[in-house]
Amino acid sequence: MDNFKLNTHISGQFNAELEHIRTEVSKMGGLVEQQLTNAIEAMHNQDSDLANHVIEGDKKVNKMEMDIDEACVRIIAKRQPAASDLRLIMVIIKTISELERIGDMANKICQTALEKFSHQPLLVNLESLGQHTVTMLHDVLDAFARMDLKDALCIYRENKKIDQEYEGIVRQLMTYMMEDPRTIPKVLTALFCARSIERIGDRCQNICEFYFLFC
Amino acid sequence: MDNFKLNTHISGQFNAELEHIRTEVSKMGGLVEQQLTNAIEAMHNQDSDLANHVIEGDKKVNKMEMDIDEACVRIIAKRQPAASDLRLIMVIIKTISELERIGDMANKICQTALEKFSHQPLLVNLESLGQHTVTMLHDVLDAFARMDLKDALCIYRENKKIDQEYEGIVRQLMTYMMEDPRTIPKVLTALFCARSIERIGDRCQNICEFYFLFC
């Protein structure tokens, strides 16, 4: 009976610690979502203050990844969780890697915005594509919080629409270049920004894949 | 004394299992390196048989990632390793994620080769850039096998050269488009292949980063 109480107690502590880690992942996800939203806004409004704010914020994202990684190592070493809980911790470790890379992309978009867009507007509107990926990231984090596999599957499929939207932008940009080759450098910059945004959809899809494999 | 023997025995088993996992990571790395080499060759020689071989081989890469992930979960659950060993296992889990993504890129290059290059040669030579990333991947896997942090730092810096080479290719492709806008679709395809190859350098850099953070 005492042993049972002890086990329940230990399992209670483990659950509380795991819950804490999951909350931290949600916080990190929220920050990355905000970074991405700000990056897209900074790019469009040629807002160098906001771009610098995102670049500065990326350090916080990186620090959060390291802290959560460390918390995962600690909980495994201290609580020796069962295989099913370990799998969840694996999902967390892989998910935050992807989140950190999405943060890197927001950072990269802002650096490009500062270098290239400060004195010239973008040739195409990337707001819709950007908003689409922000929504996908939001939904994937929400599905993670609820561990909802069915939703994860819907979100996984959503990436196809982002790919189609991106293809449309590439075609649009190609016509600019064909009409006036002097636009080529500007078009390429817009193209790489669009590509970065489109790849965020792939990363959200990766996160969904982790759920499918481990849950 | 018996306890000591038992501990040594358990620790011996743990080491043997961990060694086995590290060998599997090296094998996976070797396969990914081969996939990448083949993808670059298939792209250049418009060799559709080789491209199909790479696309088929990607399933094996994915399976290896899943198997190593599973072996990591098993060793943690069964052997309850100390924090330092756990960190190494974390490095392995993150490393194989990157390897799997490099495999995906080799796959993507081959799919593009089959779709776009079957009846037309590439506009630029991407072999040197490709060879550079293959070497970087080879070196990073070698540093991993020897857990050589000093080498990992050198390799980390190597990515700058890949970036410069890539920038040169982008400039070269821009001149084609400016001279003859009809080349634009072909140029964009070459550009995206070059970009995929360049990003492999970033992924090798990511693997180096894992060593710095955890070792």
Short mmCIF file of C-alpha atoms in Angstrom, two decimals:
data_model
loop_
_atom_site.label_atom_id
_atom_site.label_comp_id
_atom_site.label_asym_id
_atom_site.label_seq_id
_atom_site.Cartn_x
_atom_site.Cartn_y
_atom_site.Cartn_z
CA MET A 1 0.00 0.00 0.00
CA ASP A 2 2.85 2.34 0.92
CA ASN A 3 4.57 1.36 -2.25
CA PHE A 4 1.42 2.15 -4.19
CA LYS A 5 1.21 5.58 -2.52
CA LEU A 6 4.87 6.21 -3.32
CA ASN A 7 4.37 5.24 -6.95
CA THR A 8 1.30 7.47 -7.23
CA HIS A 9 3.28 10.25 -5.62
CA ILE A 10 6.21 9.79 -8.01
CA SER A 11 3.87 9.49 -10.97
CA GLY A 12 2.09 12.66 -9.78
CA GLN A 13 5.40 14.53 -9.66
CA PHE A 14 6.34 13.20 -13.09
CA ASN A 15 3.01 14.30 -14.55
CA ALA A 16 3.37 17.76 -13.03
CA GLU A 17 6.88 18.13 -14.48
CA LEU A 18 5.79 16.84 -17.88
CA GLU A 19 2.84 19.21 -17.83
CA HIS A 20 5.26 22.05 -17.05
CA ILE A 21 7.40 21.09 -20.07
CA ARG A 22 4.34 20.98 -22.30
CA THR A 23 3.36 24.46 -21.08
CA GLU A 24 6.86 25.69 -21.94
CA VAL A 25 6.54 24.19 -25.43
CA SER A 26 3.23 26.06 -25.85
CA LYS A 27 4.91 29.28 -24.69
CA MET A 28 7.80 28.74 -27.11
CA GLY A 29 5.28 28.02 -29.88
CA GLY A 30 3.38 31.22 -29.02
CA LEU A 31 6.59 33.24 -29.20
CA VAL A 32 7.59 31.70 -32.56
CA GLU A 33 4.09 32.42 -33.90
CA GLN A 34 4.45 36.04 -32.80
CA GLN A 35 7.93 36.26 -34.35
CA LEU A 36 6.57 34.97 -37.65
CA THR A 37 3.59 37.35 -37.61
CA ASN A 38 5.91 40.27 -36.86
CA ALA A 39 8.40 39.20 -39.56
CA ILE A 40 5.69 39.19 -42.22
CA GLU A 41 4.39 42.56 -41.04
CA ALA A 42 7.92 44.03 -40.93
CA MET A 43 8.60 42.78 -44.45
CA HIS A 44 5.41 44.31 -45.81
CA ASN A 45 5.45 47.64 -44.06
CA GLN A 46 9.23 48.02 -44.44
CA ASP A 47 9.25 48.51 -40.68
CA SER A 48 12.91 48.31 -39.66
CA ASP A 49 12.14 48.74 -35.93
CA LEU A 50 9.87 45.72 -35.97
CA ALA A 51 12.43 43.74 -38.05
CA ASN A 52 15.13 44.51 -35.47
CA HIS A 53 12.74 43.50 -32.70
CA VAL A 54 12.26 40.08 -34.37
CA ILE A 55 16.03 39.62 -34.85
CA GLU A 56 16.56 40.42 -31.15
CA GLY A 57 13.69 38.08 -30.15
CA ASP A 58 15.31 35.13 -31.93
CA LYS A 59 17.84 34.81 -29.09
CA LYS A 60 14.95 34.22 -26.70
CA VAL A 61 13.57 31.47 -28.99
CA ASN A 62 16.99 29.75 -29.06
CA LYS A 63 17.29 30.02 -25.28
CA MET A 64 13.84 28.47 -24.83
CA GLU A 65 14.80 25.51 -27.01
CA MET A 66 17.92 24.91 -24.91
CA ASP A 67 15.97 25.21 -21.64
CA ILE A 68 13.27 22.75 -22.76
CA ASP A 69 15.92 20.32 -24.04
CA GLU A 70 17.60 20.51 -20.64
CA ALA A 71 14.28 19.99 -18.81
CA CYS A 72 13.67 16.89 -20.97
CA VAL A 73 17.06 15.44 -20.06
CA ARG A 74 16.40 16.17 -16.38
CA ILE A 75 12.95 14.59 -16.30
CA ILE A 76 14.22 11.42 -18.04
CA ALA A 77 17.25 11.12 -15.74
CA LYS A 78 15.25 11.79 -12.56
CA ARG A 79 11.91 10.11 -13.22
CA GLN A 80 12.85 7.28 -15.57
CA PRO A 81 9.55 7.44 -17.44
CA ALA A 82 7.83 4.51 -19.14
CA ALA A 83 8.27 3.99 -22.88
CA SER A 84 4.97 5.73 -23.79
CA ASP A 85 5.93 8.86 -21.82
CA LEU A 86 9.42 8.73 -23.31
CA ARG A 87 7.88 8.81 -26.77
CA LEU A 88 6.00 11.96 -25.86
CA ILE A 89 9.28 13.51 -24.66
CA MET A 90 10.86 12.54 -28.00
CA VAL A 91 8.02 14.30 -29.81
CA ILE A 92 8.70 17.38 -27.69
CA ILE A 93 12.44 17.34 -28.43
CA LYS A 94 11.84 17.06 -32.17
CA THR A 95 9.00 19.60 -32.15
CA ILE A 96 11.06 22.32 -30.48
CA SER A 97 13.86 21.77 -33.02
CA GLU A 98 11.37 22.56 -35.78
CA LEU A 99 10.03 25.55 -33.83
CA GLU A 100 13.54 26.89 -33.45
CA ARG A 101 14.10 26.58 -37.22
CA ILE A 102 10.82 28.41 -37.91
CA GLY A 103 12.15 31.15 -35.61
CA ASP A 104 15.36 31.18 -37.69
CA MET A 105 13.30 31.71 -40.83
CA ALA A 106 11.44 34.65 -39.29
CA ASN A 107 14.87 36.04 -38.39
CA LYS A 108 16.16 35.51 -41.94
CA ILE A 109 13.09 37.19 -43.48
CA CYS A 110 13.72 40.22 -41.27
CA GLN A 111 17.41 40.36 -42.18
CA THR A 112 16.48 40.28 -45.86
CA ALA A 113 13.83 42.94 -45.22
CA LEU A 114 16.41 45.21 -43.61
CA GLU A 115 18.98 44.67 -46.39
CA LYS A 116 16.78 44.74 -49.44
CA PHE A 117 13.37 46.20 -48.81
CA SER A 118 14.19 49.32 -46.84
CA HIS A 119 13.88 51.58 -49.87
CA GLN A 120 11.65 49.59 -52.18
CA PRO A 121 8.31 47.89 -51.79
CA LEU A 122 7.81 44.17 -52.37
CA LEU A 123 6.72 43.21 -55.89
CA VAL A 124 4.08 40.77 -54.72
CA ASN A 125 1.81 40.51 -51.75
CA LEU A 126 3.07 37.73 -49.47
CA GLU A 127 0.66 38.56 -46.65
CA SER A 128 -1.90 35.95 -47.60
CA LEU A 129 0.74 33.20 -47.89
CA GLY A 130 2.28 34.40 -44.62
CA GLN A 131 -1.07 34.44 -42.84
CA HIS A 132 -1.77 30.96 -44.11
CA THR A 133 1.45 29.58 -42.56
CA VAL A 134 0.86 31.48 -39.29
CA THR A 135 -2.59 29.85 -39.06
CA MET A 136 -1.08 26.44 -39.84
CA LEU A 137 1.53 26.90 -37.11
CA HIS A 138 -1.15 28.07 -34.66
CA ASP A 139 -3.33 25.05 -35.42
CA VAL A 140 -0.48 22.57 -35.16
CA LEU A 141 0.46 23.93 -31.73
CA ASP A 142 -3.16 23.77 -30.69
CA ALA A 143 -3.40 20.14 -31.84
CA PHE A 144 -0.22 19.42 -29.88
CA ALA A 145 -1.66 20.96 -26.70
CA ARG A 146 -4.74 18.77 -27.05
CA MET A 147 -2.78 15.81 -28.49
CA ASP A 148 -5.43 15.67 -31.19
CA LEU A 149 -4.28 13.32 -33.94
CA LYS A 150 -7.36 13.85 -36.10
CA ASP A 151 -6.75 17.59 -36.22
CA ALA A 152 -3.06 16.98 -36.90
CA LEU A 153 -4.04 14.98 -39.98
CA CYS A 154 -6.23 17.85 -41.30
CA ILE A 155 -3.40 20.33 -40.72
CA TYR A 156 -0.94 18.01 -42.47
CA ARG A 157 -3.12 18.17 -45.59
CA GLU A 158 -3.39 21.97 -45.34
CA ASN A 159 0.20 22.27 -46.58
CA LYS A 160 -0.92 21.38 -50.09
CA LYS A 161 -2.88 24.65 -50.26
CA ILE A 162 0.18 26.59 -49.13
CA ASP A 163 2.22 24.88 -51.86
CA GLN A 164 -0.39 25.85 -54.47
CA GLU A 165 -0.45 29.46 -53.25
CA TYR A 166 3.34 29.55 -53.43
CA GLU A 167 3.32 28.14 -56.98
CA GLY A 168 0.93 30.95 -57.99
CA ILE A 169 3.33 33.55 -56.55
CA VAL A 170 6.27 32.01 -58.44
CA ARG A 171 4.31 32.21 -61.70
CA GLN A 172 3.34 35.81 -61.00
CA LEU A 173 6.98 36.72 -60.30
CA MET A 174 8.12 35.00 -63.48
CA THR A 175 5.91 37.29 -65.58
CA TYR A 176 7.58 40.35 -63.98
CA MET A 177 10.99 39.06 -64.96
CA MET A 178 9.92 38.21 -68.48
CA GLU A 179 8.34 41.63 -69.01
CA ASP A 180 11.27 43.57 -67.59
CA PRO A 181 14.60 41.81 -66.90
CA ARG A 182 15.68 44.79 -64.76
CA THR A 183 13.28 43.53 -62.07
CA ILE A 184 15.22 40.23 -61.74
CA PRO A 185 17.22 41.07 -58.58
CA LYS A 186 14.06 42.35 -56.84
CA VAL A 187 12.07 39.35 -58.00
CA LEU A 188 14.68 36.90 -56.70
CA THR A 189 14.59 38.50 -53.25
CA ALA A 190 10.79 38.26 -53.18
CA LEU A 191 11.06 34.70 -54.43
CA PHE A 192 13.40 33.65 -51.61
CA CYS A 193 11.15 35.28 -49.02
CA ALA A 194 8.16 33.43 -50.47
CA ARG A 195 10.17 30.20 -50.43
CA SER A 196 11.11 30.71 -46.75
CA ILE A 197 7.45 31.23 -45.87
CA GLU A 198 6.38 28.20 -47.89
CA ARG A 199 8.98 26.05 -46.13
CA ILE A 200 7.41 26.92 -42.77
CA GLY A 201 4.40 24.95 -43.97
CA ASP A 202 6.73 21.98 -44.51
CA ARG A 203 8.06 22.35 -40.98
CA CYS A 204 4.51 22.37 -39.56
CA GLN A 205 3.95 19.20 -41.57
CA ASN A 206 7.10 17.71 -39.98
CA ILE A 207 5.66 18.43 -36.51
CA CYS A 208 2.44 16.62 -37.49
CA GLU A 209 4.56 13.66 -38.69
CA PHE A 210 6.18 13.37 -35.26
CA TYR A 211 2.73 12.95 -33.71
CA PHE A 212 1.79 10.25 -36.21
CA LEU A 213 4.99 8.31 -35.61
CA PHE A 214 5.12 8.50 -31.86
CA CYS A 215 1.56 8.80 -30.59
CA MET B 1 31.63 -6.59 -4.81
CA ASP B 2 28.70 -8.42 -6.41
CA ASN B 3 26.92 -5.13 -6.74
CA PHE B 4 29.97 -3.63 -8.38
CA LYS B 5 30.13 -6.55 -10.82
CA LEU B 6 26.44 -6.15 -11.58
CA ASN B 7 26.85 -2.43 -12.22
CA THR B 8 29.85 -3.05 -14.46
CA HIS B 9 27.84 -5.69 -16.26
CA ILE B 10 24.83 -3.38 -16.75
CA SER B 11 27.10 -0.53 -17.77
CA GLY B 12 28.86 -2.90 -20.20
CA GLN B 13 25.52 -3.84 -21.75
CA PHE B 14 24.51 -0.21 -21.96
CA ASN B 15 27.78 0.71 -23.67
CA ALA B 16 27.40 -2.14 -26.14
CA GLU B 17 23.84 -1.05 -26.99
CA LEU B 18 24.85 2.60 -27.29
CA GLU B 19 27.76 1.59 -29.51
CA HIS B 20 25.32 -0.36 -31.68
CA ILE B 21 23.10 2.74 -32.02
CA ARG B 22 26.11 4.86 -32.97
CA THR B 23 27.06 2.30 -35.61
CA GLU B 24 23.51 2.47 -36.99
CA VAL B 25 23.76 6.28 -37.14
CA SER B 26 27.02 5.93 -39.11
CA LYS B 27 25.33 3.48 -41.47
CA MET B 28 22.37 5.84 -41.94
CA GLY B 29 24.82 8.71 -42.54
CA GLY B 30 26.67 6.60 -45.12
CA LEU B 31 23.44 5.83 -46.92
CA VAL B 32 22.37 9.48 -46.94
CA GLU B 33 25.81 10.47 -48.26
CA GLN B 34 25.42 7.92 -51.06
CA GLN B 35 21.88 9.16 -51.82
CA LEU B 36 23.16 12.70 -52.09
CA THR B 37 26.11 11.72 -54.32
CA ASN B 38 23.76 9.75 -56.58
CA ALA B 39 21.22 12.58 -56.69
CA ILE B 40 23.84 15.05 -57.89
CA GLU B 41 25.10 12.58 -60.47
CA ALA B 42 21.55 11.77 -61.65
CA MET B 43 20.78 15.48 -62.00
CA HIS B 44 23.90 16.11 -64.06
CA ASN B 45 23.85 13.12 -66.32
CA GLN B 46 20.06 13.21 -66.71
CA ASP B 47 20.15 9.62 -65.57
CA SER B 48 16.54 8.70 -64.84
CA ASP B 49 17.41 5.16 -63.65
CA LEU B 50 19.73 6.55 -61.00
CA ALA B 51 17.14 9.21 -60.04
CA ASN B 52 14.51 6.49 -59.54
CA HIS B 53 17.01 4.47 -57.52
CA VAL B 54 17.49 7.45 -55.15
CA ILE B 55 13.72 8.01 -54.84
CA GLU B 56 13.29 4.32 -53.97
CA GLY B 57 16.21 4.46 -51.49
CA ASP B 58 14.60 7.31 -49.55
CA LYS B 59 12.16 4.83 -47.98
CA LYS B 60 15.14 2.99 -46.50
CA VAL B 61 16.48 6.25 -45.03
CA ASN B 62 13.10 6.99 -43.43
CA LYS B 63 12.91 3.45 -42.03
CA MET B 64 16.41 3.77 -40.54
CA GLU B 65 15.42 7.00 -38.76
CA MET B 66 12.37 5.30 -37.25
CA ASP B 67 14.40 2.26 -36.17
CA ILE B 68 17.12 4.35 -34.51
CA ASP B 69 14.48 6.50 -32.77
CA GLU B 70 12.90 3.32 -31.46
CA ALA B 71 16.27 1.95 -30.31
CA CYS B 72 16.90 5.23 -28.44
CA VAL B 73 13.55 4.96 -26.63
CA ARG B 74 14.30 1.33 -25.74
CA ILE B 75 17.78 2.01 -24.38
CA ILE B 76 16.53 4.89 -22.23
CA ALA B 77 13.57 2.90 -20.88
CA LYS B 78 15.64 -0.22 -20.20
CA ARG B 79 19.00 1.14 -19.07
CA GLN B 80 18.04 4.45 -17.46
CA PRO B 81 21.28 6.14 -18.51
CA ALA B 82 23.01 8.95 -16.64
CA ALA B 83 22.46 12.55 -17.75
CA SER B 84 25.68 12.71 -19.80
CA ASP B 85 24.73 9.56 -21.76
CA LEU B 86 21.20 10.91 -22.18
CA ARG B 87 22.64 14.04 -23.77
CA LEU B 88 24.48 11.90 -26.29
CA ILE B 89 21.23 10.09 -27.09
CA MET B 90 19.56 13.50 -27.58
CA VAL B 91 22.32 14.44 -30.03
CA ILE B 92 21.65 11.19 -31.89
CA ILE B 93 17.88 11.81 -32.06
CA LYS B 94 18.38 15.32 -33.41
CA THR B 95 21.17 14.27 -35.79
CA ILE B 96 19.11 11.55 -37.47
CA SER B 97 16.25 14.03 -37.97
CA GLU B 98 18.64 16.23 -39.94
CA LEU B 99 19.99 13.22 -41.86
CA GLU B 100 16.46 12.24 -42.81
CA ARG B 101 15.81 15.77 -44.10
CA ILE B 102 19.02 15.67 -46.15
CA GLY B 103 17.72 12.40 -47.61
CA ASP B 104 14.44 14.19 -48.43
CA MET B 105 16.40 16.85 -50.31
CA ALA B 106 18.25 14.23 -52.37
CA ASN B 107 14.83 12.75 -53.15
CA LYS B 108 13.45 16.17 -54.14
CA ILE B 109 16.43 16.90 -56.41
CA CYS B 110 15.81 13.58 -58.19
CA GLN B 111 12.09 14.27 -58.59
CA THR B 112 12.92 17.66 -60.13
CA ALA B 113 15.54 15.99 -62.35
CA LEU B 114 12.96 13.51 -63.63
CA GLU B 115 10.32 16.20 -64.25
CA LYS B 116 12.41 18.98 -65.67
CA PHE B 117 15.81 17.85 -66.83
CA SER B 118 15.00 14.73 -68.78
CA HIS B 119 15.17 16.50 -72.14
CA GLN B 120 17.36 19.48 -71.40
CA PRO B 121 20.75 19.93 -69.77
CA LEU B 122 21.29 22.05 -66.66
CA LEU B 123 22.28 25.66 -67.33
CA VAL B 124 25.01 25.70 -64.70
CA ASN B 125 27.38 23.17 -63.25
CA LEU B 126 26.25 22.29 -59.74
CA GLU B 127 28.72 19.43 -59.34
CA SER B 128 31.32 21.45 -57.46
CA LEU B 129 28.70 22.83 -55.02
CA GLY B 130 27.25 19.34 -54.68
CA GLN B 131 30.65 17.77 -54.05
CA HIS B 132 31.39 20.44 -51.46
CA THR B 133 28.23 19.56 -49.47
CA VAL B 134 28.88 15.81 -49.81
CA THR B 135 32.36 16.36 -48.34
CA MET B 136 30.89 18.50 -45.54
CA LEU B 137 28.37 15.78 -44.72
CA HIS B 138 31.09 13.12 -44.81
CA ASP B 139 33.30 15.15 -42.46
CA VAL B 140 30.50 15.91 -40.04
CA LEU B 141 29.64 12.21 -39.77
CA ASP B 142 33.31 11.41 -39.29
CA ALA B 143 33.57 14.01 -36.50
CA PHE B 144 30.44 12.48 -34.93
CA ALA B 145 31.96 8.98 -35.00
CA ARG B 146 35.07 10.29 -33.25
CA MET B 147 33.10 12.83 -31.15
CA ASP B 148 35.68 15.38 -32.23
CA LEU B 149 34.48 18.85 -31.25
CA LYS B 150 37.49 20.63 -32.75
CA ASP B 151 36.81 19.13 -36.16
CA ALA B 152 33.11 19.93 -35.80
CA LEU B 153 34.03 23.59 -35.33
CA CYS B 154 36.13 23.59 -38.54
CA ILE B 155 33.28 21.95 -40.46
CA TYR B 156 30.81 24.47 -39.03
CA ARG B 157 32.90 27.27 -40.59
CA GLU B 158 33.11 25.42 -43.91
CA ASN B 159 29.47 26.33 -44.61
CA LYS B 160 30.51 29.92 -45.33
CA LYS B 161 32.39 28.72 -48.42
CA ILE B 162 29.33 26.79 -49.61
CA ASP B 163 27.24 29.95 -49.17
CA GLN B 164 29.75 31.94 -51.24
CA GLU B 165 29.79 29.31 -53.99
CA TYR B 166 25.99 29.34 -54.03
CA GLU B 167 25.93 33.16 -54.27
CA GLY B 168 28.22 32.90 -57.31
CA ILE B 169 25.84 30.45 -58.97
CA VAL B 170 22.86 32.75 -58.30
CA ARG B 171 24.70 35.65 -59.94
CA GLN B 172 25.62 33.51 -62.92
CA LEU B 173 22.00 32.39 -63.34
CA MET B 174 20.79 36.00 -63.09
CA THR B 175 22.89 36.95 -66.12
CA TYR B 176 21.22 34.18 -68.17
CA MET B 177 17.79 35.54 -67.31
CA MET B 178 18.78 39.10 -68.07
CA GLU B 179 20.27 38.15 -71.45
CA ASP B 180 17.35 35.99 -72.51
CA PRO B 181 14.08 36.03 -70.52
CA ARG B 182 13.03 32.81 -72.26
CA THR B 183 15.54 30.97 -70.07
CA ILE B 184 13.68 32.05 -66.88
CA PRO B 185 11.76 28.80 -66.22
CA LYS B 186 14.94 26.72 -66.74
CA VAL B 187 16.94 29.10 -64.58
CA LEU B 188 14.43 28.92 -61.72
CA THR B 189 14.58 25.13 -61.72
CA ALA B 190 18.39 25.23 -61.58
CA LEU B 191 18.16 27.88 -58.87
CA PHE B 192 15.93 25.75 -56.67
CA CYS B 193 18.23 22.74 -57.10
CA ALA B 194 21.20 24.92 -56.12
CA ARG B 195 19.23 26.21 -53.14
CA SER B 196 18.41 22.65 -52.00
CA ILE B 197 22.09 21.72 -52.19
CA GLU B 198 23.15 24.87 -50.35
CA ARG B 199 20.64 24.13 -47.58
CA ILE B 200 22.30 20.77 -46.98
CA GLY B 201 25.31 22.76 -45.79
CA ASP B 202 23.00 24.47 -43.27
CA ARG B 203 21.80 21.09 -42.06
CA CYS B 204 25.37 19.87 -41.57
CA GLN B 205 25.92 23.05 -39.58
CA ASN B 206 22.86 22.18 -37.47
CA ILE B 207 24.39 18.78 -36.67
CA CYS B 208 27.60 20.51 -35.55
CA GLU B 209 25.51 22.80 -33.33
CA PHE B 210 23.99 19.80 -31.55
CA TYR B 211 27.49 18.65 -30.61
CA PHE B 212 28.40 22.08 -29.25
CA LEU B 213 25.24 22.30 -27.16
CA PHE B 214 25.23 18.81 -25.72
CA CYS B 215 28.84 17.63 -25.56
#
